Amino acid sequence: MSFHQFPRIETERAPVSAGRSLLLIAGMSLASAGGNAVAATYYVAPGGSDANPGSFDRPFKTLTAASRKLVPGDTLYARGGTYVERLVISKSGTAAAPLAVRAYPGETPVIDGQNRLAANWSNLVALTGTYIEFSGFEVRNGLGQGINMVGPHNIVRRCDVHHHAARGIIAAGDYSLVEASTIWWNATDNCRLSTCPPTKTPNGGWGSGLSAAKDPVDGLTQHAVLRGNTVFNNWGEGLSTFQADDTTLEGNVVYDNWAANLYVSDATNAWVAGNLIYFSANPAVGRVAINIALADEKGTPASRGTTLVNNLVKGGSLNLKWWADRRFPQGKLQDVLIANNTFVDTQSTNVQSASLAIDAAAHVNVQIRNNLVKQDTAPRCINVGAGDITFSANLWSKAPNAAASAGNDVVGSPQLAQTGPVAAGALTGDYFTLTPTSPAIGRADLLSDVLDDYFGTPRDTTPDIGADEF
Ligand SMILES: [Ca+2]
Ligand SMILES: [Ca+2]
């Protein structure tokens, strides 16, 4: 397993000139560059006209018409205002010359489905081409999915995606990247509130907020990265990956999602690191559910190689749960590392329940190490069934059952800081930090997969239990 590191999220750059710019590729004639030597900058504004040339002063009117002008290297800036259209970007960039469809700096273009577009689980925005960057938009009020990243190598960045009947964003194409976006109040077909529109009756199924899943090319979404997003109050799972390989779920804040906050299912080599995952005391969706859910629904593929490290987890009905779904009863945990996570008090009152619950199965090579489990409320720290599971150097606030015990455990209060706000949207990592006399300090195993902590601080040679290196 490799340690994932990423460059900083790109900051917005202002256009170099207000108007069509021509950039000749150095050393190439127009002819030798195959006609793609010109990188154009276009503009679109709700008050424009599709008969315009798309200049700053004479912008296009619709994103659809404007997007059809784009060739590799081009940038389209969308001015602030509301666009009522379904947008399919079918043009493609290249690795060296991607297409960019961006909010004009300092403005917010809104794509509004007005609760009538994208019916029957279609898409309000679809990126069917490749090497497209789509950034800075609010995308709202669709009857289907908010954004479907169909093609490979596409980027969604700094978008605000909400009030869709189905999924908020699905990263389907290989090498999709979704970052710095906010995804909330989606999957509203499953809304259980009397205040939801009367046409939205629960139908037994639900979508999710943000998922890497379901590549239409080969059924397997490979190498998707979902990082630095905020995902909350969705009426299904919040953040998930399924029918996928090598998904990165990193640095996200995920809370109060109806079905579960984070769900890994039918996925190989998922990397789940440095996320803040919690339920507040009074979720807007009306219930508290599982924080981290692991289960295979279909076994296509059977999950294997999941890594969960440096996550901060608080207040679920359970904080982590693996079970064998009845649709794939032979499911199991295989080659799984659960390390240096901090799990804090569930909200269950059932003394038989637990913060972590792993049902019995033919598990293979499961490592549960260096986790901090604080459970002051009634439930246990862990319920674990039979299987090939290795426990080492975990901190339990109260003694676990024998199957989860190890000689290098710490049993006792972790002395967490537990400072700062805890309300929905306000909780931060500071709540989970260690205090100077915490018995978690210096008691963890050295692990090559955990070189830093939740905050990005490097681990020292005597690493600490949990997600914070003191
Ligand atoms: Ca694929
Ligand atoms: Ca240390």
mmCIF file with all atom_site columns, N, CA, C and O in Angstrom, residues 347-364:
data_model
loop_
_atom_site.group_PDB
_atom_site.id
_atom_site.type_symbol
_atom_site.label_atom_id
_atom_site.label_alt_id
_atom_site.label_comp_id
_atom_site.label_asym_id
_atom_site.label_entity_id
_atom_site.label_seq_id
_atom_site.pdbx_PDB_ins_code
_atom_site.Cartn_x
_atom_site.Cartn_y
_atom_site.Cartn_z
_atom_site.occupancy
_atom_site.B_iso_or_equiv
_atom_site.pdbx_formal_charge
_atom_site.auth_seq_id
_atom_site.auth_comp_id
_atom_site.auth_asym_id
_atom_site.auth_atom_id
_atom_site.pdbx_PDB_model_num
ATOM 1  N N  . GLN A 1 347 ? -24.191 7.276   20.106 1.00 0.00 ? 347 GLN A N  1
ATOM 2  C CA . GLN A 1 347 ? -25.403 7.822   20.721 1.00 0.00 ? 347 GLN A CA 1
ATOM 3  C C  . GLN A 1 347 ? -26.421 6.738   21.060 1.00 0.00 ? 347 GLN A C  1
ATOM 4  O O  . GLN A 1 347 ? -27.560 7.041   21.416 1.00 0.00 ? 347 GLN A O  1
ATOM 5  N N  . SER A 1 348 ? -26.031 5.476   20.913 1.00 0.00 ? 348 SER A N  1
ATOM 6  C CA . SER A 1 348 ? -26.946 4.397   21.286 1.00 0.00 ? 348 SER A CA 1
ATOM 7  C C  . SER A 1 348 ? -27.053 4.311   22.803 1.00 0.00 ? 348 SER A C  1
ATOM 8  O O  . SER A 1 348 ? -26.119 4.640   23.529 1.00 0.00 ? 348 SER A O  1
ATOM 9  N N  . THR A 1 349 ? -28.215 3.855   23.283 1.00 0.00 ? 349 THR A N  1
ATOM 10 C CA . THR A 1 349 ? -28.383 3.570   24.706 1.00 0.00 ? 349 THR A CA 1
ATOM 11 C C  . THR A 1 349 ? -28.381 2.069   24.981 1.00 0.00 ? 349 THR A C  1
ATOM 12 O O  . THR A 1 349 ? -28.516 1.651   26.131 1.00 0.00 ? 349 THR A O  1
ATOM 13 N N  . ASN A 1 350 ? -28.204 1.265   23.955 1.00 0.00 ? 350 ASN A N  1
ATOM 14 C CA . ASN A 1 350 ? -28.242 -0.194  24.075 1.00 0.00 ? 350 ASN A CA 1
ATOM 15 C C  . ASN A 1 350 ? -26.911 -0.701  24.623 1.00 0.00 ? 350 ASN A C  1
ATOM 16 O O  . ASN A 1 350 ? -25.873 -0.592  23.968 1.00 0.00 ? 350 ASN A O  1
ATOM 17 N N  . VAL A 1 351 ? -26.953 -1.287  25.787 1.00 0.00 ? 351 VAL A N  1
ATOM 18 C CA . VAL A 1 351 ? -25.709 -1.745  26.429 1.00 0.00 ? 351 VAL A CA 1
ATOM 19 C C  . VAL A 1 351 ? -25.070 -2.912  25.674 1.00 0.00 ? 351 VAL A C  1
ATOM 20 O O  . VAL A 1 351 ? -23.892 -3.209  25.861 1.00 0.00 ? 351 VAL A O  1
ATOM 21 N N  . GLN A 1 352 ? -25.834 -3.590  24.825 1.00 0.00 ? 352 GLN A N  1
ATOM 22 C CA . GLN A 1 352 ? -25.279 -4.682  24.023 1.00 0.00 ? 352 GLN A CA 1
ATOM 23 C C  . GLN A 1 352 ? -24.588 -4.172  22.764 1.00 0.00 ? 352 GLN A C  1
ATOM 24 O O  . GLN A 1 352 ? -23.868 -4.911  22.105 1.00 0.00 ? 352 GLN A O  1
ATOM 25 N N  . SER A 1 353 ? -24.844 -2.949  22.375 1.00 0.00 ? 353 SER A N  1
ATOM 26 C CA . SER A 1 353 ? -24.239 -2.428  21.148 1.00 0.00 ? 353 SER A CA 1
ATOM 27 C C  . SER A 1 353 ? -22.821 -1.957  21.442 1.00 0.00 ? 353 SER A C  1
ATOM 28 O O  . SER A 1 353 ? -22.335 -2.050  22.571 1.00 0.00 ? 353 SER A O  1
ATOM 29 N N  . ALA A 1 354 ? -22.124 -1.481  20.414 1.00 0.00 ? 354 ALA A N  1
ATOM 30 C CA . ALA A 1 354 ? -20.726 -1.119  20.594 1.00 0.00 ? 354 ALA A CA 1
ATOM 31 C C  . ALA A 1 354 ? -20.346 0.001   19.645 1.00 0.00 ? 354 ALA A C  1
ATOM 32 O O  . ALA A 1 354 ? -21.018 0.252   18.646 1.00 0.00 ? 354 ALA A O  1
ATOM 33 N N  . SER A 1 355 ? -19.218 0.655   19.968 1.00 0.00 ? 355 SER A N  1
ATOM 34 C CA . SER A 1 355 ? -18.693 1.666   19.065 1.00 0.00 ? 355 SER A CA 1
ATOM 35 C C  . SER A 1 355 ? -18.268 1.011   17.747 1.00 0.00 ? 355 SER A C  1
ATOM 36 O O  . SER A 1 355 ? -18.628 1.474   16.671 1.00 0.00 ? 355 SER A O  1
ATOM 37 N N  . LEU A 1 356 ? -17.499 -0.069  17.851 1.00 0.00 ? 356 LEU A N  1
ATOM 38 C CA . LEU A 1 356 ? -17.070 -0.828  16.667 1.00 0.00 ? 356 LEU A CA 1
ATOM 39 C C  . LEU A 1 356 ? -17.745 -2.200  16.712 1.00 0.00 ? 356 LEU A C  1
ATOM 40 O O  . LEU A 1 356 ? -17.722 -2.856  17.754 1.00 0.00 ? 356 LEU A O  1
ATOM 41 N N  . ALA A 1 357 ? -18.298 -2.623  15.600 1.00 0.00 ? 357 ALA A N  1
ATOM 42 C CA . ALA A 1 357 ? -18.960 -3.923  15.556 1.00 0.00 ? 357 ALA A CA 1
ATOM 43 C C  . ALA A 1 357 ? -18.572 -4.627  14.267 1.00 0.00 ? 357 ALA A C  1
ATOM 44 O O  . ALA A 1 357 ? -18.802 -4.114  13.170 1.00 0.00 ? 357 ALA A O  1
ATOM 45 N N  . ILE A 1 358 ? -17.941 -5.776  14.416 1.00 0.00 ? 358 ILE A N  1
ATOM 46 C CA . ILE A 1 358 ? -17.527 -6.581  13.262 1.00 0.00 ? 358 ILE A CA 1
ATOM 47 C C  . ILE A 1 358 ? -18.103 -7.971  13.455 1.00 0.00 ? 358 ILE A C  1
ATOM 48 O O  . ILE A 1 358 ? -17.699 -8.715  14.362 1.00 0.00 ? 358 ILE A O  1
ATOM 49 N N  . ASP A 1 359 ? -19.045 -8.324  12.596 1.00 0.00 ? 359 ASP A N  1
ATOM 50 C CA . ASP A 1 359 ? -19.683 -9.629  12.717 1.00 0.00 ? 359 ASP A CA 1
ATOM 51 C C  . ASP A 1 359 ? -18.704 -10.735 12.309 1.00 0.00 ? 359 ASP A C  1
ATOM 52 O O  . ASP A 1 359 ? -17.736 -10.501 11.582 1.00 0.00 ? 359 ASP A O  1
ATOM 53 N N  . ALA A 1 360 ? -18.987 -11.937 12.747 1.00 0.00 ? 360 ALA A N  1
ATOM 54 C CA . ALA A 1 360 ? -18.156 -13.099 12.404 1.00 0.00 ? 360 ALA A CA 1
ATOM 55 C C  . ALA A 1 360 ? -18.248 -13.393 10.903 1.00 0.00 ? 360 ALA A C  1
ATOM 56 O O  . ALA A 1 360 ? -19.307 -13.249 10.296 1.00 0.00 ? 360 ALA A O  1
ATOM 57 N N  . ALA A 1 361 ? -17.111 -13.758 10.330 1.00 0.00 ? 361 ALA A N  1
ATOM 58 C CA . ALA A 1 361 ? -17.050 -14.159 8.916  1.00 0.00 ? 361 ALA A CA 1
ATOM 59 C C  . ALA A 1 361 ? -15.680 -14.769 8.686  1.00 0.00 ? 361 ALA A C  1
ATOM 60 O O  . ALA A 1 361 ? -14.837 -14.795 9.596  1.00 0.00 ? 361 ALA A O  1
ATOM 61 N N  . ALA A 1 362 ? -15.430 -15.225 7.476  1.00 0.00 ? 362 ALA A N  1
ATOM 62 C CA . ALA A 1 362 ? -14.125 -15.810 7.145  1.00 0.00 ? 362 ALA A CA 1
ATOM 63 C C  . ALA A 1 362 ? -13.129 -14.707 6.802  1.00 0.00 ? 362 ALA A C  1
ATOM 64 O O  . ALA A 1 362 ? -12.479 -14.703 5.747  1.00 0.00 ? 362 ALA A O  1
ATOM 65 N N  . HIS A 1 363 ? -13.015 -13.741 7.725  1.00 0.00 ? 363 HIS A N  1
ATOM 66 C CA . HIS A 1 363 ? -12.128 -12.595 7.494  1.00 0.00 ? 363 HIS A CA 1
ATOM 67 C C  . HIS A 1 363 ? -10.684 -13.059 7.290  1.00 0.00 ? 363 HIS A C  1
ATOM 68 O O  . HIS A 1 363 ? -10.241 -14.040 7.899  1.00 0.00 ? 363 HIS A O  1
ATOM 69 N N  . VAL A 1 364 ? -9.942  -12.309 6.457  1.00 0.00 ? 364 VAL A N  1
ATOM 70 C CA . VAL A 1 364 ? -8.552  -12.655 6.139  1.00 0.00 ? 364 VAL A CA 1
ATOM 71 C C  . VAL A 1 364 ? -7.670  -11.426 6.328  1.00 0.00 ? 364 VAL A C  1
ATOM 72 O O  . VAL A 1 364 ? -7.920  -10.370 5.734  1.00 0.00 ? 364 VAL A O  1
#
